Amino acid sequence: MKTFILLFSLLMSFSSFAQWRHDNHFSFPSGTMDGNVRITSMNPLMAGVKWVRVYITGNGKTEDSFFSVAPGERFDKSIPLRHGRGSYTFQIMTSTSDIKYSQYVVEHQGTFINSSAVVLDAIAPSCDVQSDAPEIVELAESLTQGLQTEMDKAKAIHDWVSSHIAYDVDSYFQNTFASKNWDAVSVLKSGKAICFGYSNLTAALYRAIGLESKVVIGQADVYQQGWSDHAWNEVKVDGRWVAMDTTWDAGSVDFAKKTFRFAPRQKYFDPTPSEFAKDHRPK
């Protein structure tokens, strides 16, 4: 399945910001001991603000979080510092655009000191992988009820996603996918996704039942016709990282008719590393 994730290019395109402003006064601690930092706005956000973006860098890795806000709402979010003990730099930004991936302006920047050595990268919820959302937790628990092994639970979640989430051919062929939300809850509600959405939902369901799971950003060789941006998952099962691609296991796109056909399978669930590397490579 030919799957591009141009939204990552869009993220890079507005990583430099035209101006500073301090219209919205944010409050945050200088350090944390539990691996989470709470960011709040001291007053309701200024009229017109629709998105708050928090960009955090620590231990050589980044966490980019986007939060939709309502008019007059105060911002109050707890964000995990996902990569263990150390110093984290951050920028807090706002946007007045309806589109999530748009131009942002910087409101504040600074440094957090994380005293916790716990690495939360593959288990904590995020703005796109809402593993603590009630509907995600309820579904994950129902899919794995009565199953005893981690492998059986991993297969059950993989099979459900690949048989219930359709590839969003409309957004793909109309080139509108960069303006849509591909977080786990949005994908669950709509029943449609591109690869980034499949991966977010899959990871959220795993994390909801306590299995560590990653969203892997990389490239895939589609029909041996060239490498394109793609996303998939890894889940930790019995101490071993298992690769999977719920997008490619869901079905296929008819490019002539611009339609999607469900054909669930397990070809890309726990393949051998050598087989998976033939058409998947992480960045």
Coordinates of C-alpha atoms in Angstrom, one line a residue:
M1 CA 0.0 0.0 0.0
K2 CA 1.5 3.3 -1.0
T3 CA 1.5 5.4 2.1
F4 CA 3.1 8.8 2.4
I5 CA 3.2 10.8 5.7
L6 CA 3.9 14.3 4.4
L7 CA 2.7 15.8 7.7
F8 CA 6.2 15.1 9.0
S9 CA 7.6 17.3 6.3
L10 CA 5.0 19.9 7.2
L11 CA 6.2 19.8 10.8
M12 CA 9.7 20.5 9.7
S13 CA 8.5 23.4 7.5
F14 CA 7.3 25.4 10.4
S15 CA 10.0 24.6 12.9
S16 CA 11.4 28.1 12.6
F17 CA 9.1 30.7 14.0
A18 CA 8.5 34.3 12.7
Q19 CA 8.0 36.0 16.0
W20 CA 7.8 35.9 19.8
R21 CA 4.9 36.9 21.9
H22 CA 3.8 36.6 25.5
D23 CA 0.1 37.1 25.3
N24 CA -0.6 33.9 27.1
H25 CA 1.2 33.6 30.4
F26 CA 2.2 30.0 31.1
S27 CA 3.3 28.6 34.5
F28 CA 5.5 25.5 34.9
P29 CA 8.0 24.1 37.5
S30 CA 11.7 24.1 36.9
G31 CA 12.0 20.4 37.8
T32 CA 10.1 17.2 38.4
M33 CA 10.7 14.0 40.2
D34 CA 7.9 11.8 38.8
G35 CA 8.8 12.1 35.1
N36 CA 5.9 14.4 34.3
V37 CA 5.7 18.1 34.0
R38 CA 2.6 20.2 34.4
I39 CA 2.1 23.2 32.2
T40 CA -0.7 25.6 32.9
S41 CA -1.8 29.0 31.6
M42 CA -2.2 31.5 34.4
N43 CA -5.3 33.0 32.7
P44 CA -7.7 31.9 30.0
L45 CA -6.0 31.8 26.6
M46 CA -6.3 34.8 24.4
A47 CA -9.2 34.9 22.0
G48 CA -8.5 33.1 18.8
V49 CA -6.0 30.6 20.1
K50 CA -7.0 27.2 18.9
W51 CA -3.9 25.1 19.4
V52 CA -1.1 24.9 21.9
R53 CA 2.1 23.1 20.9
V54 CA 4.7 21.9 23.4
Y55 CA 8.0 20.9 21.9
I56 CA 10.4 19.2 24.3
T57 CA 13.9 17.9 23.7
G58 CA 15.8 15.7 26.2
N59 CA 18.6 13.1 26.0
G60 CA 18.9 13.6 22.3
K61 CA 15.2 12.9 21.6
T62 CA 12.2 15.1 21.0
E63 CA 8.5 15.0 22.0
D64 CA 6.2 17.2 20.0
S65 CA 2.7 17.6 21.5
F66 CA -0.3 19.4 20.0
F67 CA -3.4 20.2 22.1
S68 CA -6.7 21.6 20.8
V69 CA -8.2 24.3 23.0
A70 CA -11.6 25.9 23.3
P71 CA -12.2 29.7 23.3
G72 CA -11.5 31.1 26.8
E73 CA -10.1 27.9 28.1
R74 CA -7.2 27.7 30.5
F75 CA -4.5 25.4 29.5
D76 CA -3.6 22.7 32.0
K77 CA -1.8 19.6 30.9
S78 CA 0.6 17.1 32.4
I79 CA 3.2 16.0 29.9
P80 CA 5.6 13.1 30.4
L81 CA 9.3 13.6 30.0
R82 CA 9.6 10.4 28.2
H83 CA 13.4 9.7 28.1
G84 CA 14.5 9.4 31.7
R85 CA 16.7 11.5 34.0
G86 CA 18.3 14.7 32.7
S87 CA 17.8 18.2 31.4
Y88 CA 14.9 18.9 29.0
T89 CA 14.5 22.1 26.9
F90 CA 11.1 23.2 25.8
Q91 CA 9.1 25.7 23.8
I92 CA 5.5 26.5 24.3
M93 CA 3.7 27.8 21.2
T94 CA 0.2 28.8 20.1
S95 CA -1.7 29.0 16.9
T96 CA -4.9 30.7 15.8
S97 CA -5.3 28.4 12.8
D98 CA -8.0 25.7 12.5
I99 CA -5.3 23.4 11.0
K100 CA -3.2 21.5 13.5
Y101 CA 0.0 21.5 11.4
S102 CA 0.2 25.2 10.7
Q103 CA 2.3 28.3 11.7
Y104 CA 2.9 28.7 15.4
V105 CA 4.4 31.5 17.4
V106 CA 6.6 30.9 20.5
E107 CA 5.2 32.0 23.8
H108 CA 7.8 30.7 26.3
Q109 CA 10.9 28.6 26.4
G110 CA 13.1 27.2 29.1
T111 CA 14.5 24.1 30.8
F112 CA 13.1 21.3 33.0
I113 CA 15.2 19.0 35.2
N114 CA 13.8 15.5 35.4
S115 CA 15.0 13.6 38.5
S116 CA 13.2 10.4 37.6
A117 CA 15.2 7.7 35.8
V118 CA 12.1 6.0 34.6
V119 CA 11.8 5.9 30.7
L120 CA 8.2 6.5 29.7
D121 CA 8.6 6.6 26.0
A122 CA 6.8 3.3 25.1
I123 CA 4.2 3.2 27.9
A124 CA 3.0 6.7 28.8
P125 CA 0.0 8.3 26.9
S126 CA 0.6 11.2 24.5
C127 CA -1.5 13.7 22.6
D128 CA -1.7 11.2 19.7
V129 CA -1.5 7.9 21.6
Q130 CA -4.2 8.5 24.2
S131 CA -3.9 5.1 26.0
D132 CA -5.7 6.5 29.0
A133 CA -8.8 7.6 27.1
P134 CA -11.9 5.7 28.4
E135 CA -12.9 4.4 25.0
I136 CA -9.4 3.2 24.3
V137 CA -9.1 1.4 27.7
E138 CA -12.6 -0.2 27.3
L139 CA -11.8 -1.5 23.8
A140 CA -8.4 -2.8 24.7
E141 CA -9.7 -4.7 27.8
S142 CA -12.6 -6.2 25.9
L143 CA -10.4 -7.4 23.0
T144 CA -8.0 -9.1 25.5
Q145 CA -10.5 -10.4 28.0
G146 CA -9.8 -14.0 29.0
L147 CA -6.5 -14.1 27.0
Q148 CA -3.6 -15.3 29.1
T149 CA -0.4 -14.7 27.2
E150 CA 1.1 -11.4 26.0
M151 CA 1.4 -12.8 22.5
D152 CA -2.3 -13.7 22.3
K153 CA -3.2 -10.2 23.5
A154 CA -0.8 -8.7 20.9
K155 CA -2.4 -10.7 18.1
A156 CA -5.9 -9.8 19.2
I157 CA -5.3 -6.1 19.1
H158 CA -3.4 -6.3 15.8
D159 CA -6.2 -8.3 14.2
W160 CA -8.9 -6.0 15.4
V161 CA -7.2 -2.8 14.1
S162 CA -6.4 -4.4 10.7
S163 CA -10.0 -5.7 10.3
H164 CA -11.9 -2.6 11.5
I165 CA -9.9 0.5 10.4
A166 CA -10.2 1.3 6.7
Y167 CA -7.5 3.2 4.8
D168 CA -8.7 6.8 4.3
V169 CA -8.5 6.9 0.5
D170 CA -10.4 10.1 0.2
S171 CA -7.8 12.1 2.3
Y172 CA -5.0 10.4 0.5
F173 CA -6.2 11.0 -3.1
Q174 CA -7.5 14.5 -2.3
N175 CA -4.2 15.3 -0.5
T176 CA -6.1 16.5 2.6
F177 CA -4.5 14.2 5.1
A178 CA -2.2 16.9 6.5
S179 CA -5.2 18.8 7.8
K180 CA -6.7 15.8 9.7
N181 CA -6.2 14.5 13.1
W182 CA -4.7 11.0 13.2
D183 CA -4.6 10.5 16.9
A184 CA -5.9 7.2 18.4
V185 CA -9.2 8.5 19.6
S186 CA -10.0 10.3 16.3
V187 CA -9.2 7.2 14.3
L188 CA -11.3 5.0 16.6
K189 CA -14.3 7.3 16.1
S190 CA -14.0 7.7 12.4
G191 CA -12.9 4.1 11.5
K192 CA -10.5 5.5 8.9
A193 CA -6.8 6.3 8.9
I194 CA -3.5 6.6 7.1
C195 CA -0.5 4.7 8.4
F196 CA 0.2 7.3 11.1
G197 CA -3.3 6.9 12.4
Y198 CA -3.2 3.1 12.3
S199 CA 0.0 3.2 14.3
N200 CA -1.3 5.6 16.9
L201 CA -4.4 3.5 17.6
T202 CA -2.4 0.3 17.7
A203 CA 0.1 1.7 20.2
A204 CA -2.7 3.2 22.3
L205 CA -4.5 -0.1 22.6
Y206 CA -1.3 -1.9 23.7
R207 CA -0.3 0.7 26.2
A208 CA -3.9 0.6 27.7
I209 CA -3.3 -3.0 28.8
G210 CA 0.2 -2.4 30.0
L211 CA 2.2 -3.5 27.0
E212 CA 5.0 -1.2 25.9
S213 CA 4.5 -0.1 22.3
K214 CA 6.3 2.3 19.9
V215 CA 5.2 4.2 16.9
V216 CA 8.1 3.7 14.4
I217 CA 8.6 6.4 11.8
G218 CA 10.5 5.2 8.8
Q219 CA 10.2 4.3 5.1
A220 CA 8.6 1.4 3.2
D221 CA 9.3 0.0 -0.2
V222 CA 5.9 -0.1 -1.8
Y223 CA 5.5 -2.9 -4.4
Q224 CA 9.3 -2.6 -4.9
Q225 CA 8.8 0.7 -6.6
G226 CA 10.7 2.9 -4.3
W227 CA 10.9 4.0 -0.6
S228 CA 8.3 6.3 0.8
D229 CA 7.5 7.7 4.3
H230 CA 5.6 5.2 6.4
A231 CA 4.8 4.4 10.1
W232 CA 4.3 1.1 11.9
N233 CA 4.6 -0.4 15.4
E234 CA 6.7 -2.4 17.7
V235 CA 5.3 -4.0 20.9
K236 CA 7.2 -5.6 23.7
V237 CA 6.0 -9.2 24.1
D238 CA 7.6 -11.4 26.8
G239 CA 10.7 -9.2 26.8
R240 CA 11.1 -9.2 23.0
W241 CA 10.2 -6.3 20.6
V242 CA 7.7 -7.6 18.0
A243 CA 7.3 -5.6 14.7
M244 CA 4.0 -5.2 13.0
D245 CA 2.3 -3.2 10.3
T246 CA -1.5 -3.0 10.8
T247 CA -1.8 -0.7 7.8
W248 CA -0.4 -3.2 5.3
D249 CA -2.3 -6.1 7.1
A250 CA -5.6 -4.3 6.7
G251 CA -6.1 -4.6 3.0
S252 CA -5.2 -2.9 -0.3
V253 CA -5.9 0.3 -2.3
D254 CA -7.2 0.1 -5.8
F255 CA -5.4 3.1 -7.3
A256 CA -7.5 3.0 -10.5
K257 CA -10.8 3.1 -8.7
K258 CA -9.5 5.0 -5.7
T259 CA -11.1 2.6 -3.2
F260 CA -10.0 0.5 -0.3
R261 CA -10.7 -3.2 0.0
F262 CA -10.5 -5.0 3.4
A263 CA -8.3 -8.2 3.3
P264 CA -7.1 -8.7 6.9
R265 CA -4.1 -10.9 7.3
Q266 CA -1.1 -11.5 9.7
K267 CA 1.7 -11.3 7.1
Y268 CA 3.2 -8.3 8.8
F269 CA 2.7 -9.4 12.4
D270 CA 6.0 -10.6 14.0
P271 CA 7.8 -11.3 10.7
T272 CA 11.5 -12.2 11.0
P273 CA 13.7 -9.2 11.1
S274 CA 15.3 -10.0 7.8
E275 CA 11.9 -10.4 6.1
F276 CA 10.6 -7.1 7.6
A277 CA 13.8 -5.2 6.6
K278 CA 13.1 -6.1 2.9
D279 CA 10.4 -3.4 2.7
H280 CA 10.6 -1.5 6.0
R281 CA 13.4 0.6 7.4
P282 CA 13.3 3.0 10.3
K283 CA 14.7 6.5 10.1

